[in-house]
Amino acid sequence: LEMHRGNESNIYEFNRSSLMNKYEFISDRYSSIYIEQHLNGRILNKIPGLKRMKLREFFTSNIIIGNVHDEATLNNIPDFTTPLNYSQPYIEAGIGIENIFKVLRINAIWRLSHLDKSNSSKFGIFGSFYLSI
């Protein structure tokens, strides 16, 4: 049984779902995909003043599709978690700017599915440090 990785901090981690709470979803058969497209300044270089700063824009997406196939295991799961099902995958998408002072990155991420949960965030801003060589 997989408890999918959530992130309850404001620090961006690419291997976690940014707007998913810890232990929010489980599944025993799943597939996940993380997509990140770097535009390398194609948009921001057209804005006067920003070209000198060498800021870079990017798009991200995180999708998890899964299912719990053994109904007997559902009796033993805690109340704070929800099993994923194939008909409604977990999806989040975002945009961001990197190369801020050559080490900072800012992401704006939107949760696109499972919006009916009362304790879930629909939008978040996350930052991270990275080294660009």
Short mmCIF file of N, CA and C in Angstrom, two decimals:
data_model
loop_
_atom_site.label_atom_id
_atom_site.label_comp_id
_atom_site.label_asym_id
_atom_site.label_seq_id
_atom_site.Cartn_x
_atom_site.Cartn_y
_atom_site.Cartn_z
N LEU A 1 0.85 -1.17 0.00
CA LEU A 1 0.00 0.00 0.00
C LEU A 1 0.90 1.24 0.00
N GLU A 2 0.72 2.11 -0.95
CA GLU A 2 1.54 3.32 -1.09
C GLU A 2 0.80 4.52 -0.52
N MET A 3 1.44 5.21 0.41
CA MET A 3 0.92 6.49 0.89
C MET A 3 1.67 7.55 0.10
N HIS A 4 0.96 8.23 -0.79
CA HIS A 4 1.61 9.17 -1.70
C HIS A 4 2.18 10.36 -0.93
N ARG A 5 3.30 10.84 -1.42
CA ARG A 5 4.05 11.89 -0.74
C ARG A 5 3.40 13.25 -0.90
N GLY A 6 3.02 13.82 0.20
CA GLY A 6 2.50 15.17 0.22
C GLY A 6 3.55 16.12 0.78
N ASN A 7 3.30 17.40 0.63
CA ASN A 7 4.24 18.41 1.10
C ASN A 7 3.45 19.47 1.85
N GLU A 8 3.68 19.58 3.14
CA GLU A 8 2.96 20.57 3.94
C GLU A 8 3.83 21.77 4.29
N SER A 9 4.94 21.94 3.60
CA SER A 9 5.79 23.10 3.84
C SER A 9 5.72 24.02 2.62
N ASN A 10 6.37 25.16 2.70
CA ASN A 10 6.43 26.09 1.57
C ASN A 10 7.70 25.93 0.76
N ILE A 11 8.44 24.87 1.00
CA ILE A 11 9.64 24.57 0.23
C ILE A 11 9.27 23.57 -0.85
N TYR A 12 9.60 23.90 -2.08
CA TYR A 12 9.25 23.05 -3.21
C TYR A 12 10.17 21.84 -3.27
N GLU A 13 9.58 20.65 -3.44
CA GLU A 13 10.32 19.42 -3.66
C GLU A 13 9.73 18.74 -4.87
N PHE A 14 10.56 18.45 -5.88
CA PHE A 14 10.03 17.92 -7.14
C PHE A 14 9.48 16.51 -6.99
N ASN A 15 9.90 15.75 -6.00
CA ASN A 15 9.43 14.38 -5.86
C ASN A 15 8.22 14.25 -4.92
N ARG A 16 7.61 15.36 -4.56
CA ARG A 16 6.41 15.36 -3.73
C ARG A 16 5.33 16.19 -4.41
N SER A 17 4.10 15.87 -4.10
CA SER A 17 2.98 16.68 -4.59
C SER A 17 2.85 17.89 -3.68
N SER A 18 2.99 19.06 -4.23
CA SER A 18 3.11 20.28 -3.44
C SER A 18 1.86 20.63 -2.65
N LEU A 19 0.69 20.38 -3.20
CA LEU A 19 -0.55 20.77 -2.53
C LEU A 19 -1.29 19.59 -1.89
N MET A 20 -0.69 18.43 -1.92
CA MET A 20 -1.27 17.26 -1.28
C MET A 20 -0.79 17.22 0.17
N ASN A 21 -1.70 16.98 1.09
CA ASN A 21 -1.32 16.82 2.48
C ASN A 21 -0.63 15.47 2.67
N LYS A 22 0.18 15.36 3.71
CA LYS A 22 0.80 14.08 4.00
C LYS A 22 -0.26 13.05 4.30
N TYR A 23 -0.10 11.87 3.73
CA TYR A 23 -1.01 10.73 3.95
C TYR A 23 -2.43 10.99 3.48
N GLU A 24 -2.60 11.91 2.53
CA GLU A 24 -3.96 12.23 2.07
C GLU A 24 -4.52 11.15 1.15
N PHE A 25 -3.68 10.55 0.30
CA PHE A 25 -4.13 9.55 -0.65
C PHE A 25 -3.28 8.29 -0.55
N ILE A 26 -3.93 7.16 -0.79
CA ILE A 26 -3.22 5.88 -0.83
C ILE A 26 -3.67 5.12 -2.07
N SER A 27 -2.85 4.18 -2.49
CA SER A 27 -3.21 3.26 -3.56
C SER A 27 -2.23 2.09 -3.52
N ASP A 28 -2.64 0.98 -4.08
CA ASP A 28 -1.71 -0.15 -4.15
C ASP A 28 -1.25 -0.42 -5.58
N ARG A 29 -1.94 0.12 -6.54
CA ARG A 29 -1.48 0.10 -7.93
C ARG A 29 -1.56 1.54 -8.43
N TYR A 30 -0.46 2.07 -8.87
CA TYR A 30 -0.49 3.47 -9.30
C TYR A 30 0.60 3.74 -10.32
N SER A 31 0.44 4.86 -10.97
CA SER A 31 1.44 5.39 -11.89
C SER A 31 1.46 6.90 -11.69
N SER A 32 2.65 7.45 -11.67
CA SER A 32 2.76 8.90 -11.51
C SER A 32 3.71 9.45 -12.56
N ILE A 33 3.45 10.67 -12.94
CA ILE A 33 4.31 11.33 -13.92
C ILE A 33 4.53 12.77 -13.48
N TYR A 34 5.76 13.19 -13.58
CA TYR A 34 6.14 14.56 -13.27
C TYR A 34 6.75 15.15 -14.52
N ILE A 35 6.18 16.25 -14.99
CA ILE A 35 6.64 16.89 -16.22
C ILE A 35 7.08 18.31 -15.88
N GLU A 36 8.23 18.68 -16.39
CA GLU A 36 8.72 20.05 -16.21
C GLU A 36 9.27 20.53 -17.55
N GLN A 37 8.74 21.64 -18.04
CA GLN A 37 9.17 22.22 -19.31
C GLN A 37 9.84 23.55 -19.04
N HIS A 38 11.11 23.65 -19.37
CA HIS A 38 11.87 24.89 -19.20
C HIS A 38 11.85 25.66 -20.51
N LEU A 39 11.47 26.93 -20.45
CA LEU A 39 11.40 27.76 -21.65
C LEU A 39 12.66 28.59 -21.87
N ASN A 40 13.57 28.59 -20.90
CA ASN A 40 14.88 29.25 -21.03
C ASN A 40 14.78 30.71 -21.45
N GLY A 41 13.82 31.42 -20.93
CA GLY A 41 13.73 32.86 -21.17
C GLY A 41 13.01 33.26 -22.43
N ARG A 42 12.34 32.35 -23.10
CA ARG A 42 11.65 32.71 -24.35
C ARG A 42 10.59 33.78 -24.15
N ILE A 43 9.96 33.83 -22.99
CA ILE A 43 8.93 34.84 -22.72
C ILE A 43 9.53 36.03 -21.98
N LEU A 44 10.26 35.76 -20.90
CA LEU A 44 10.78 36.85 -20.07
C LEU A 44 11.86 37.68 -20.77
N ASN A 45 12.57 37.11 -21.73
CA ASN A 45 13.59 37.88 -22.45
C ASN A 45 12.98 38.93 -23.37
N LYS A 46 11.70 38.84 -23.64
CA LYS A 46 11.03 39.84 -24.50
C LYS A 46 10.56 41.05 -23.70
N ILE A 47 10.64 40.99 -22.38
CA ILE A 47 10.24 42.11 -21.53
C ILE A 47 11.48 42.94 -21.21
N PRO A 48 11.45 44.24 -21.56
CA PRO A 48 12.64 45.08 -21.31
C PRO A 48 13.02 45.08 -19.83
N GLY A 49 14.28 44.98 -19.55
CA GLY A 49 14.77 44.99 -18.17
C GLY A 49 14.94 43.60 -17.58
N LEU A 50 14.09 42.67 -17.98
CA LEU A 50 14.20 41.31 -17.44
C LEU A 50 15.25 40.47 -18.15
N LYS A 51 15.58 40.86 -19.38
CA LYS A 51 16.59 40.09 -20.12
C LYS A 51 17.94 40.17 -19.42
N ARG A 52 18.27 41.33 -18.85
CA ARG A 52 19.55 41.48 -18.13
C ARG A 52 19.60 40.63 -16.87
N MET A 53 18.44 40.36 -16.27
CA MET A 53 18.41 39.57 -15.04
C MET A 53 18.55 38.08 -15.31
N LYS A 54 18.40 37.66 -16.58
CA LYS A 54 18.53 36.26 -17.01
C LYS A 54 17.58 35.32 -16.26
N LEU A 55 16.35 35.80 -16.01
CA LEU A 55 15.34 34.95 -15.37
C LEU A 55 14.83 33.94 -16.39
N ARG A 56 14.47 32.77 -15.91
CA ARG A 56 13.98 31.69 -16.77
C ARG A 56 12.63 31.21 -16.26
N GLU A 57 11.70 30.99 -17.18
CA GLU A 57 10.37 30.53 -16.81
C GLU A 57 10.24 29.03 -17.10
N PHE A 58 9.29 28.40 -16.42
CA PHE A 58 9.06 26.97 -16.63
C PHE A 58 7.62 26.63 -16.26
N PHE A 59 7.18 25.49 -16.72
CA PHE A 59 5.87 24.93 -16.41
C PHE A 59 6.07 23.56 -15.77
N THR A 60 5.24 23.22 -14.80
CA THR A 60 5.33 21.90 -14.17
C THR A 60 3.95 21.26 -14.12
N SER A 61 3.95 19.95 -14.04
CA SER A 61 2.72 19.20 -13.87
C SER A 61 3.04 17.92 -13.12
N ASN A 62 2.14 17.53 -12.25
CA ASN A 62 2.29 16.31 -11.46
C ASN A 62 0.96 15.57 -11.49
N ILE A 63 0.98 14.33 -11.96
CA ILE A 63 -0.24 13.54 -12.09
C ILE A 63 -0.02 12.18 -11.44
N ILE A 64 -0.96 11.77 -10.60
CA ILE A 64 -0.92 10.45 -9.98
C ILE A 64 -2.26 9.77 -10.25
N ILE A 65 -2.20 8.60 -10.85
CA ILE A 65 -3.40 7.82 -11.09
C ILE A 65 -3.20 6.48 -10.40
N GLY A 66 -4.20 6.04 -9.68
CA GLY A 66 -4.05 4.79 -8.95
C GLY A 66 -5.37 4.23 -8.50
N ASN A 67 -5.28 3.10 -7.77
CA ASN A 67 -6.46 2.41 -7.31
C ASN A 67 -6.08 1.50 -6.15
N VAL A 68 -7.03 1.21 -5.29
CA VAL A 68 -6.87 0.18 -4.28
C VAL A 68 -7.73 -0.98 -4.73
N HIS A 69 -7.11 -2.07 -5.14
CA HIS A 69 -7.88 -3.15 -5.76
C HIS A 69 -8.45 -4.13 -4.75
N ASP A 70 -7.90 -4.22 -3.56
CA ASP A 70 -8.40 -5.15 -2.56
C ASP A 70 -9.31 -4.40 -1.59
N GLU A 71 -10.61 -4.61 -1.71
CA GLU A 71 -11.58 -3.89 -0.88
C GLU A 71 -11.43 -4.21 0.60
N ALA A 72 -10.84 -5.34 0.93
CA ALA A 72 -10.68 -5.71 2.34
C ALA A 72 -9.69 -4.79 3.04
N THR A 73 -8.71 -4.25 2.32
CA THR A 73 -7.74 -3.35 2.95
C THR A 73 -8.36 -2.01 3.28
N LEU A 74 -9.47 -1.66 2.64
CA LEU A 74 -10.10 -0.37 2.91
C LEU A 74 -10.70 -0.30 4.31
N ASN A 75 -10.96 -1.43 4.92
CA ASN A 75 -11.50 -1.44 6.28
C ASN A 75 -10.46 -1.05 7.31
N ASN A 76 -9.18 -1.17 6.96
CA ASN A 76 -8.11 -0.94 7.92
C ASN A 76 -7.39 0.39 7.73
N ILE A 77 -7.82 1.22 6.80
CA ILE A 77 -7.11 2.47 6.59
C ILE A 77 -7.63 3.54 7.55
N PRO A 78 -6.79 4.49 7.93
CA PRO A 78 -7.23 5.56 8.83
C PRO A 78 -8.23 6.49 8.15
N ASP A 79 -8.98 7.22 8.96
CA ASP A 79 -10.00 8.12 8.43
C ASP A 79 -9.44 9.33 7.71
N PHE A 80 -8.18 9.71 8.00
CA PHE A 80 -7.63 10.92 7.40
C PHE A 80 -7.07 10.69 5.99
N THR A 81 -7.12 9.49 5.48
CA THR A 81 -6.62 9.21 4.14
C THR A 81 -7.75 8.73 3.24
N THR A 82 -7.55 8.88 1.93
CA THR A 82 -8.55 8.52 0.94
C THR A 82 -7.89 7.66 -0.14
N PRO A 83 -8.52 6.56 -0.52
CA PRO A 83 -7.95 5.78 -1.63
C PRO A 83 -8.16 6.49 -2.96
N LEU A 84 -7.13 6.48 -3.80
CA LEU A 84 -7.28 7.01 -5.16
C LEU A 84 -8.10 6.03 -5.98
N ASN A 85 -8.75 6.53 -7.01
CA ASN A 85 -9.39 5.63 -7.96
C ASN A 85 -9.07 6.10 -9.37
N TYR A 86 -9.15 5.17 -10.31
CA TYR A 86 -8.75 5.46 -11.68
C TYR A 86 -9.60 6.55 -12.33
N SER A 87 -10.84 6.70 -11.89
CA SER A 87 -11.73 7.66 -12.54
C SER A 87 -11.41 9.10 -12.19
N GLN A 88 -10.66 9.34 -11.10
CA GLN A 88 -10.31 10.71 -10.72
C GLN A 88 -8.85 10.76 -10.24
N PRO A 89 -7.90 10.99 -11.15
CA PRO A 89 -6.50 11.08 -10.73
C PRO A 89 -6.22 12.38 -9.97
N TYR A 90 -5.12 12.39 -9.25
CA TYR A 90 -4.68 13.62 -8.58
C TYR A 90 -3.84 14.40 -9.58
N ILE A 91 -4.17 15.68 -9.79
CA ILE A 91 -3.47 16.51 -10.78
C ILE A 91 -3.17 17.87 -10.17
N GLU A 92 -1.94 18.32 -10.37
CA GLU A 92 -1.58 19.70 -10.05
C GLU A 92 -0.67 20.22 -11.15
N ALA A 93 -0.76 21.53 -11.40
CA ALA A 93 0.03 22.16 -12.45
C ALA A 93 0.53 23.50 -11.93
N GLY A 94 1.64 23.95 -12.48
CA GLY A 94 2.18 25.21 -12.02
C GLY A 94 3.09 25.88 -13.02
N ILE A 95 3.39 27.13 -12.70
CA ILE A 95 4.35 27.92 -13.47
C ILE A 95 5.36 28.49 -12.48
N GLY A 96 6.48 28.91 -13.00
CA GLY A 96 7.46 29.46 -12.08
C GLY A 96 8.57 30.22 -12.78
N ILE A 97 9.39 30.83 -11.95
CA ILE A 97 10.56 31.57 -12.41
C ILE A 97 11.76 31.03 -11.66
N GLU A 98 12.83 30.77 -12.39
CA GLU A 98 14.06 30.31 -11.76
C GLU A 98 15.23 31.20 -12.16
N ASN A 99 16.35 30.93 -11.60
CA ASN A 99 17.58 31.70 -11.82
C ASN A 99 17.50 33.08 -11.16
N ILE A 100 16.74 33.18 -10.07
CA ILE A 100 16.68 34.43 -9.32
C ILE A 100 17.93 34.47 -8.46
N PHE A 101 18.77 35.46 -8.67
CA PHE A 101 20.09 35.57 -8.02
C PHE A 101 20.90 34.30 -8.22
N LYS A 102 20.63 33.57 -9.28
CA LYS A 102 21.31 32.34 -9.68
C LYS A 102 21.11 31.15 -8.75
N VAL A 103 20.31 31.27 -7.69
CA VAL A 103 20.11 30.15 -6.77
C VAL A 103 18.67 29.96 -6.31
N LEU A 104 17.77 30.88 -6.61
CA LEU A 104 16.40 30.79 -6.12
C LEU A 104 15.42 30.42 -7.22
N ARG A 105 14.34 29.79 -6.80
CA ARG A 105 13.28 29.39 -7.73
C ARG A 105 11.95 29.58 -7.01
N ILE A 106 10.96 30.16 -7.69
CA ILE A 106 9.64 30.40 -7.15
C ILE A 106 8.61 29.68 -8.03
N ASN A 107 7.73 28.89 -7.43
CA ASN A 107 6.68 28.17 -8.15
C ASN A 107 5.31 28.63 -7.67
N ALA A 108 4.39 28.78 -8.59
CA ALA A 108 2.97 28.98 -8.28
C ALA A 108 2.25 27.73 -8.78
N ILE A 109 1.60 27.00 -7.86
CA ILE A 109 1.02 25.70 -8.20
C ILE A 109 -0.47 25.69 -7.88
N TRP A 110 -1.25 25.14 -8.81
CA TRP A 110 -2.69 24.99 -8.66
C TRP A 110 -3.05 23.52 -8.56
N ARG A 111 -3.93 23.21 -7.64
CA ARG A 111 -4.47 21.85 -7.53
C ARG A 111 -5.69 21.79 -8.46
N LEU A 112 -5.70 20.82 -9.37
CA LEU A 112 -6.75 20.75 -10.38
C LEU A 112 -7.78 19.65 -10.13
N SER A 113 -7.55 18.78 -9.17
CA SER A 113 -8.51 17.72 -8.89
C SER A 113 -8.64 17.54 -7.38
N HIS A 114 -9.67 16.82 -6.98
CA HIS A 114 -9.97 16.58 -5.56
C HIS A 114 -10.08 17.91 -4.80
N LEU A 115 -10.80 18.85 -5.38
CA LEU A 115 -10.98 20.17 -4.78
C LEU A 115 -12.05 20.19 -3.70
N ASP A 116 -12.82 19.12 -3.58
CA ASP A 116 -13.91 19.07 -2.61
C ASP A 116 -13.45 18.80 -1.18
N LYS A 117 -12.20 18.43 -0.98
CA LYS A 117 -11.70 18.16 0.37
C LYS A 117 -11.59 19.46 1.15
N SER A 118 -12.07 19.45 2.37
CA SER A 118 -12.15 20.68 3.16
C SER A 118 -10.80 21.20 3.62
N ASN A 119 -9.84 20.33 3.88
CA ASN A 119 -8.56 20.78 4.40
C ASN A 119 -7.47 20.88 3.33
N SER A 120 -7.85 20.92 2.07
CA SER A 120 -6.85 20.98 1.00
C SER A 120 -6.73 22.39 0.45
N SER A 121 -5.52 22.75 0.06
CA SER A 121 -5.25 24.04 -0.57
C SER A 121 -5.45 23.92 -2.07
N LYS A 122 -6.00 24.93 -2.67
CA LYS A 122 -6.21 24.94 -4.11
C LYS A 122 -5.09 25.67 -4.84
N PHE A 123 -4.30 26.47 -4.12
CA PHE A 123 -3.23 27.25 -4.72
C PHE A 123 -2.12 27.44 -3.69
N GLY A 124 -0.89 27.46 -4.16
CA GLY A 124 0.22 27.69 -3.25
C GLY A 124 1.42 28.26 -3.96
N ILE A 125 2.22 29.01 -3.22
CA ILE A 125 3.49 29.57 -3.73
C ILE A 125 4.60 28.87 -2.97
N PHE A 126 5.57 28.33 -3.69
CA PHE A 126 6.65 27.56 -3.11
C PHE A 126 7.98 28.08 -3.60
N GLY A 127 8.96 28.03 -2.78
CA GLY A 127 10.31 28.47 -3.14
C GLY A 127 11.30 27.35 -2.91
N SER A 128 12.44 27.45 -3.57
CA SER A 128 13.50 26.47 -3.36
C SER A 128 14.84 27.06 -3.78
N PHE A 129 15.88 26.46 -3.27
CA PHE A 129 17.26 26.80 -3.64
C PHE A 129 17.75 25.71 -4.59
N TYR A 130 18.56 26.10 -5.53
CA TYR A 130 19.18 25.11 -6.41
C TYR A 130 20.48 25.70 -6.94
N LEU A 131 21.34 24.84 -7.40
CA LEU A 131 22.59 25.29 -7.99
C LEU A 131 22.54 25.01 -9.48
N SER A 132 22.81 26.00 -10.27
CA SER A 132 22.82 25.86 -11.72
C SER A 132 24.27 25.91 -12.19
N ILE A 133 24.69 24.86 -12.85
CA ILE A 133 26.09 24.79 -13.32
C ILE A 133 26.14 25.03 -14.81
#
